[in-house]
Each structure stands twice: as C-alpha cells, then as structure tokens.
C-alpha cells in the first residue's frame, strides 16, 4: 500500500500543474493513507478480537464438555459395575426360585401319588369290609328269622365265614372249622342234628365277627378321614409355597429383564 502511494505521489509531482504544491499533495496522500490504514487496522482488530473471543469460548466449552464427559464416563462405568452385580444376583435368585419351585412341585406330585394309592387301597379294603358286614348280617338274619331252609341258611353262613377267612378274620374254633370242612349238600338232616346255630357256637362267632368288622370299618373310616384332612392341609400349604415361589420367580425375571435393558442403555451411553 505504501509503495502504491509513493508511486502515486511521484506521478503527481511530475504531472502536477505549476500552481499545485507537490509536497502538499504528497502529505495529503499520506494522511489519506494513514486514515485508511488506521481504519483497516481497526476493522482487522475487531475481527481478530471477535475470533479470539470465539476461540476462547469454544475452548472453555470444549473443556467443560470434556469435564462433563469424564464425570459421565465415571458414572456410567460405576453404573455398569453395579448393574452387572445386580444381574448376577437376580440370575442367582432365578435359579434358586426355579430349583425350589421344581422341588415343591415334585413333593406335591409325590404326596398326591401316595395319597391316591392309599385312597385306592382304602376303597378296596372298605368294599371288602362292607361286603363282609353285609354277608354277616344276612347270615345272622337267616339264623334268627328261621324263615329260610337249612341249605339257604348254611350257604349264607358259609359265604360270610368264607369272606372273613379271606380277610384273615376267621376264628380257628372247633365249631367253625367243622362247619367249614363239611358241605351242606345232601346233609340237611345230619347238619341239623350236628349244628344248632342257636347254641352259641356259629351264631356267637358271626356276632363277634360282625362286631369286629364294624369296629374295623369305623377305624378305617377314621384313618381315611384323618389322612384326607392331613393331605388337604399339606397340599394347601404346599400350593401356597408354590404360589410364592412362582411369584418370586416372576419378580426376579422382571427385575433381570429391566436390569438387562438398563445395561444396554448404559453401555450405549458409555460408548458414546
């Protein structure tokens, strides 16, 4: 710029009219140059100041962002460690609830199986007991009423004693053994002389058997009711335990699902 002005001043000296002072002209040009330089310098200074201010702000912002990022990074790393521990605990609890639930269900299934088997055995024995009671009543009724033939009465008594024998309840008395060894077929008159059902031998035996079977029936019924009640209480308690185990398992599964979602989010934020 200065070279240009000087060149212009020299040219002005050569071409100036006689009445124009060349020095004055140069001074004027220099003044104009100084004014332009000052103006340009001022504008450049303003531009530099603005740029310097921008750089400083950006530097402070970046420094602040880095500091925030470092704090967030530390937090996300701590969260990642904590979530990993939570996931491990929840997985352990899920396995524990699963094992416990399987054990409870197996125990209930086994107890139910045993109960069903016991009940089936009771029903079978009870049917035999009832049949024995019914046969004994019929035999005693035949003897007491005397409204049937000796053959019919003898058959009724034999059936009752045979059932008692099958159930292991037949008394090993002389009268009973003798009666069981002989067939009444074709021996009605002989048997009528040999066996007096009212003499106390067979009739008393039937009465004692009937009393015994009734007592046994009452005992079986009481035992069955007690076992049924105990099983009902046990199964109810076991089902409550199963329900709690299922609820606990569902809760831990939900917690693990939430933890895994949080882990994925935190991992993404940490990577960012």
PDB file of C-alpha atoms in Angstrom, residues 3-166:
ATOM      1  CA  UNK A   3       4.651   1.740  -2.362  1.00  0.00           C
ATOM      2  CA  UNK A   4       1.492   2.456  -4.293  1.00  0.00           C
ATOM      3  CA  UNK A   5       1.011   5.781  -2.537  1.00  0.00           C
ATOM      4  CA  UNK A   6       4.604   6.829  -3.099  1.00  0.00           C
ATOM      5  CA  UNK A   7       4.377   5.923  -6.716  1.00  0.00           C
ATOM      6  CA  UNK A   8       1.199   7.945  -6.994  1.00  0.00           C
ATOM      7  CA  UNK A   9       2.874  10.877  -5.263  1.00  0.00           C
ATOM      8  CA  UNK A  10       5.828  10.775  -7.649  1.00  0.00           C
ATOM      9  CA  UNK A  11       3.497  10.648 -10.569  1.00  0.00           C
ATOM     10  CA  UNK A  12       1.532  13.547  -9.143  1.00  0.00           C
ATOM     11  CA  UNK A  13       4.726  15.597  -8.854  1.00  0.00           C
ATOM     12  CA  UNK A  14       5.529  15.021 -12.490  1.00  0.00           C
ATOM     13  CA  UNK A  15       2.054  15.721 -13.726  1.00  0.00           C
ATOM     14  CA  UNK A  16       1.036  18.405 -11.300  1.00  0.00           C
ATOM     15  CA  UNK A  17       0.185  21.788 -12.550  1.00  0.00           C
ATOM     16  CA  UNK A  18       2.550  24.612 -11.786  1.00  0.00           C
ATOM     17  CA  UNK A  19       0.280  26.152  -9.149  1.00  0.00           C
ATOM     18  CA  UNK A  20      -0.079  22.866  -7.133  1.00  0.00           C
ATOM     19  CA  UNK A  21       2.465  22.219  -4.354  1.00  0.00           C
ATOM     20  CA  UNK A  22       3.794  18.664  -4.864  1.00  0.00           C
ATOM     21  CA  UNK A  23       4.842  18.282  -1.254  1.00  0.00           C
ATOM     22  CA  UNK A  24       1.412  19.249  -0.026  1.00  0.00           C
ATOM     23  CA  UNK A  25      -0.054  16.759  -2.390  1.00  0.00           C
ATOM     24  CA  UNK A  26       2.191  14.003  -1.016  1.00  0.00           C
ATOM     25  CA  UNK A  27       1.316  14.955   2.542  1.00  0.00           C
ATOM     26  CA  UNK A  28      -2.354  14.804   1.707  1.00  0.00           C
ATOM     27  CA  UNK A  29      -1.941  11.392   0.148  1.00  0.00           C
ATOM     28  CA  UNK A  30      -0.017  10.189   3.175  1.00  0.00           C
ATOM     29  CA  UNK A  31      -2.719  11.468   5.504  1.00  0.00           C
ATOM     30  CA  UNK A  32      -5.328   9.663   3.461  1.00  0.00           C
ATOM     31  CA  UNK A  33      -3.187   6.533   3.586  1.00  0.00           C
ATOM     32  CA  UNK A  34      -2.819   6.771   7.353  1.00  0.00           C
ATOM     33  CA  UNK A  35      -6.551   7.154   7.720  1.00  0.00           C
ATOM     34  CA  UNK A  36      -7.209   4.138   5.512  1.00  0.00           C
ATOM     35  CA  UNK A  37      -4.574   2.066   7.303  1.00  0.00           C
ATOM     36  CA  UNK A  38      -5.985   3.043  10.680  1.00  0.00           C
ATOM     37  CA  UNK A  39      -9.483   2.186   9.546  1.00  0.00           C
ATOM     38  CA  UNK A  40      -8.399  -1.149   8.119  1.00  0.00           C
ATOM     39  CA  UNK A  41      -6.348  -1.898  11.238  1.00  0.00           C
ATOM     40  CA  UNK A  42      -9.306  -1.094  13.431  1.00  0.00           C
ATOM     41  CA  UNK A  43     -11.556  -3.431  11.419  1.00  0.00           C
ATOM     42  CA  UNK A  44      -8.943  -6.156  11.475  1.00  0.00           C
ATOM     43  CA  UNK A  45      -8.512  -5.715  15.213  1.00  0.00           C
ATOM     44  CA  UNK A  46     -12.253  -6.033  15.699  1.00  0.00           C
ATOM     45  CA  UNK A  47     -12.298  -9.158  13.537  1.00  0.00           C
ATOM     46  CA  UNK A  48      -9.341 -10.610  15.453  1.00  0.00           C
ATOM     47  CA  UNK A  49     -10.924  -9.789  18.801  1.00  0.00           C
ATOM     48  CA  UNK A  50     -14.158 -11.426  17.710  1.00  0.00           C
ATOM     49  CA  UNK A  51     -12.289 -14.528  16.501  1.00  0.00           C
ATOM     50  CA  UNK A  52     -10.172 -14.658  19.651  1.00  0.00           C
ATOM     51  CA  UNK A  53     -13.302 -14.365  21.764  1.00  0.00           C
ATOM     52  CA  UNK A  54     -14.937 -17.151  19.739  1.00  0.00           C
ATOM     53  CA  UNK A  55     -11.888 -19.373  20.178  1.00  0.00           C
ATOM     54  CA  UNK A  56     -11.814 -18.743  23.881  1.00  0.00           C
ATOM     55  CA  UNK A  57     -15.482 -19.547  24.248  1.00  0.00           C
ATOM     56  CA  UNK A  58     -15.046 -22.703  22.217  1.00  0.00           C
ATOM     57  CA  UNK A  59     -12.048 -23.696  24.286  1.00  0.00           C
ATOM     58  CA  UNK A  60     -13.967 -23.179  27.511  1.00  0.00           C
ATOM     59  CA  UNK A  61     -16.964 -25.051  26.120  1.00  0.00           C
ATOM     60  CA  UNK A  62     -14.845 -27.965  24.978  1.00  0.00           C
ATOM     61  CA  UNK A  63     -13.031 -28.054  28.300  1.00  0.00           C
ATOM     62  CA  UNK A  64     -16.392 -28.030  30.086  1.00  0.00           C
ATOM     63  CA  UNK A  65     -17.744 -30.751  27.781  1.00  0.00           C
ATOM     64  CA  UNK A  66     -14.666 -32.876  28.422  1.00  0.00           C
ATOM     65  CA  UNK A  67     -15.072 -32.452  32.157  1.00  0.00           C
ATOM     66  CA  UNK A  68     -18.750 -33.375  31.934  1.00  0.00           C
ATOM     67  CA  UNK A  69     -17.914 -36.325  29.713  1.00  0.00           C
ATOM     68  CA  UNK A  70     -15.331 -37.575  32.184  1.00  0.00           C
ATOM     69  CA  UNK A  71     -17.831 -37.312  35.018  1.00  0.00           C
ATOM     70  CA  UNK A  72     -20.470 -39.123  32.954  1.00  0.00           C
ATOM     71  CA  UNK A  73     -17.967 -41.766  31.932  1.00  0.00           C
ATOM     72  CA  UNK A  74     -17.090 -42.428  35.565  1.00  0.00           C
ATOM     73  CA  UNK A  75     -20.781 -42.578  36.449  1.00  0.00           C
ATOM     74  CA  UNK A  76     -21.617 -44.944  33.565  1.00  0.00           C
ATOM     75  CA  UNK A  77     -18.685 -47.169  34.457  1.00  0.00           C
ATOM     76  CA  UNK A  78     -19.891 -47.316  38.071  1.00  0.00           C
ATOM     77  CA  UNK A  79     -23.447 -47.981  36.865  1.00  0.00           C
ATOM     78  CA  UNK A  80     -22.183 -50.752  34.594  1.00  0.00           C
ATOM     79  CA  UNK A  81     -20.405 -52.430  37.501  1.00  0.00           C
ATOM     80  CA  UNK A  82     -23.462 -52.073  39.735  1.00  0.00           C
ATOM     81  CA  UNK A  83     -25.834 -53.392  37.053  1.00  0.00           C
ATOM     82  CA  UNK A  84     -23.554 -56.370  36.425  1.00  0.00           C
ATOM     83  CA  UNK A  85     -23.698 -57.203  40.138  1.00  0.00           C
ATOM     84  CA  UNK A  86     -27.496 -56.810  40.113  1.00  0.00           C
ATOM     85  CA  UNK A  87     -27.736 -59.094  37.091  1.00  0.00           C
ATOM     86  CA  UNK A  88     -25.620 -61.722  38.822  1.00  0.00           C
ATOM     87  CA  UNK A  89     -27.769 -61.567  41.981  1.00  0.00           C
ATOM     88  CA  UNK A  90     -31.018 -61.741  40.016  1.00  0.00           C
ATOM     89  CA  UNK A  91     -29.776 -64.683  37.940  1.00  0.00           C
ATOM     90  CA  UNK A  92     -28.805 -66.480  41.163  1.00  0.00           C
ATOM     91  CA  UNK A  93     -32.249 -65.792  42.656  1.00  0.00           C
ATOM     92  CA  UNK A  94     -33.962 -67.002  39.485  1.00  0.00           C
ATOM     93  CA  UNK A  95     -32.030 -70.259  39.632  1.00  0.00           C
ATOM     94  CA  UNK A  96     -32.837 -70.614  43.327  1.00  0.00           C
ATOM     95  CA  UNK A  97     -36.569 -69.983  42.791  1.00  0.00           C
ATOM     96  CA  UNK A  98     -36.596 -72.351  39.807  1.00  0.00           C
ATOM     97  CA  UNK A  99     -34.951 -75.144  41.806  1.00  0.00           C
ATOM     98  CA  UNK A 100     -37.200 -74.524  44.802  1.00  0.00           C
ATOM     99  CA  UNK A 101     -40.308 -74.451  42.616  1.00  0.00           C
ATOM    100  CA  UNK A 102     -39.369 -77.713  40.903  1.00  0.00           C
ATOM    101  CA  UNK A 103     -38.737 -79.358  44.284  1.00  0.00           C
ATOM    102  CA  UNK A 104     -42.065 -78.154  45.714  1.00  0.00           C
ATOM    103  CA  UNK A 105     -43.969 -79.354  42.661  1.00  0.00           C
ATOM    104  CA  UNK A 106     -42.201 -82.722  42.790  1.00  0.00           C
ATOM    105  CA  UNK A 107     -43.008 -83.076  46.510  1.00  0.00           C
ATOM    106  CA  UNK A 108     -46.666 -82.252  45.894  1.00  0.00           C
ATOM    107  CA  UNK A 109     -46.843 -84.677  42.960  1.00  0.00           C
ATOM    108  CA  UNK A 110     -45.247 -87.457  45.054  1.00  0.00           C
ATOM    109  CA  UNK A 111     -47.547 -86.797  48.014  1.00  0.00           C
ATOM    110  CA  UNK A 112     -50.559 -86.796  45.687  1.00  0.00           C
ATOM    111  CA  UNK A 113     -49.440 -90.084  44.163  1.00  0.00           C
ATOM    112  CA  UNK A 114     -49.076 -91.662  47.604  1.00  0.00           C
ATOM    113  CA  UNK A 115     -52.407 -90.252  48.718  1.00  0.00           C
ATOM    114  CA  UNK A 116     -54.177 -91.606  45.646  1.00  0.00           C
ATOM    115  CA  UNK A 117     -52.615 -95.035  46.212  1.00  0.00           C
ATOM    116  CA  UNK A 118     -53.642 -95.015  49.890  1.00  0.00           C
ATOM    117  CA  UNK A 119     -57.152 -93.934  48.981  1.00  0.00           C
ATOM    118  CA  UNK A 120     -57.417 -96.690  46.354  1.00  0.00           C
ATOM    119  CA  UNK A 121     -56.274 -99.245  48.937  1.00  0.00           C
ATOM    120  CA  UNK A 122     -58.816 -97.890  51.425  1.00  0.00           C
ATOM    121  CA  UNK A 123     -61.639 -98.075  48.894  1.00  0.00           C
ATOM    122  CA  UNK A 124     -60.730-101.647  48.038  1.00  0.00           C
ATOM    123  CA  UNK A 125     -60.456-102.739  51.667  1.00  0.00           C
ATOM    124  CA  UNK A 126     -63.565-100.809  52.595  1.00  0.00           C
ATOM    125  CA  UNK A 127     -65.501-102.583  49.853  1.00  0.00           C
ATOM    126  CA  UNK A 128     -64.328-105.932  51.229  1.00  0.00           C
ATOM    127  CA  UNK A 129     -65.223-104.875  54.739  1.00  0.00           C
ATOM    128  CA  UNK A 130     -68.662-103.720  53.673  1.00  0.00           C
ATOM    129  CA  UNK A 131     -69.231-106.965  51.813  1.00  0.00           C
ATOM    130  CA  UNK A 132     -68.223-108.910  54.907  1.00  0.00           C
ATOM    131  CA  UNK A 133     -70.570-106.872  57.118  1.00  0.00           C
ATOM    132  CA  UNK A 134     -73.404-107.350  54.655  1.00  0.00           C
ATOM    133  CA  UNK A 135     -72.823-111.109  54.453  1.00  0.00           C
ATOM    134  CA  UNK A 136     -72.608-111.443  58.229  1.00  0.00           C
ATOM    135  CA  UNK A 137     -75.838-109.506  58.686  1.00  0.00           C
ATOM    136  CA  UNK A 138     -77.558-111.706  56.125  1.00  0.00           C
ATOM    137  CA  UNK A 139     -76.285-114.890  57.785  1.00  0.00           C
ATOM    138  CA  UNK A 140     -77.373-113.729  61.248  1.00  0.00           C
ATOM    139  CA  UNK A 141     -80.770-112.718  59.846  1.00  0.00           C
ATOM    140  CA  UNK A 142     -81.219-116.164  58.260  1.00  0.00           C
ATOM    141  CA  UNK A 143     -80.453-117.830  61.587  1.00  0.00           C
ATOM    142  CA  UNK A 144     -82.582-115.561  63.750  1.00  0.00           C
ATOM    143  CA  UNK A 145     -85.626-115.386  61.471  1.00  0.00           C
ATOM    144  CA  UNK A 146     -85.728-119.070  60.636  1.00  0.00           C
ATOM    145  CA  UNK A 147     -87.746-118.270  57.506  1.00  0.00           C
ATOM    146  CA  UNK A 148     -85.336-119.984  55.108  1.00  0.00           C
ATOM    147  CA  UNK A 149     -84.274-123.560  54.557  1.00  0.00           C
ATOM    148  CA  UNK A 150     -81.287-125.022  56.302  1.00  0.00           C
ATOM    149  CA  UNK A 151     -79.495-125.075  52.965  1.00  0.00           C
ATOM    150  CA  UNK A 152     -80.064-121.356  52.411  1.00  0.00           C
ATOM    151  CA  UNK A 153     -79.075-120.537  55.954  1.00  0.00           C
ATOM    152  CA  UNK A 154     -75.987-122.721  55.736  1.00  0.00           C
ATOM    153  CA  UNK A 155     -74.954-121.152  52.448  1.00  0.00           C
ATOM    154  CA  UNK A 156     -75.375-117.652  53.888  1.00  0.00           C
ATOM    155  CA  UNK A 157     -73.282-118.570  56.918  1.00  0.00           C
ATOM    156  CA  UNK A 158     -70.635-120.265  54.758  1.00  0.00           C
ATOM    157  CA  UNK A 159     -70.390-117.187  52.499  1.00  0.00           C
ATOM    158  CA  UNK A 160     -69.936-114.906  55.496  1.00  0.00           C
ATOM    159  CA  UNK A 161     -67.273-117.146  57.034  1.00  0.00           C
ATOM    160  CA  UNK A 162     -65.506-117.542  53.691  1.00  0.00           C
ATOM    161  CA  UNK A 163     -65.248-113.751  53.307  1.00  0.00           C
ATOM    162  CA  UNK A 164     -63.991-113.480  56.885  1.00  0.00           C
ATOM    163  CA  UNK A 165     -61.424-116.159  56.139  1.00  0.00           C
ATOM    164  CA  UNK A 166     -60.265-114.305  53.023  1.00  0.00           C
TER     165      UNK A 166
END
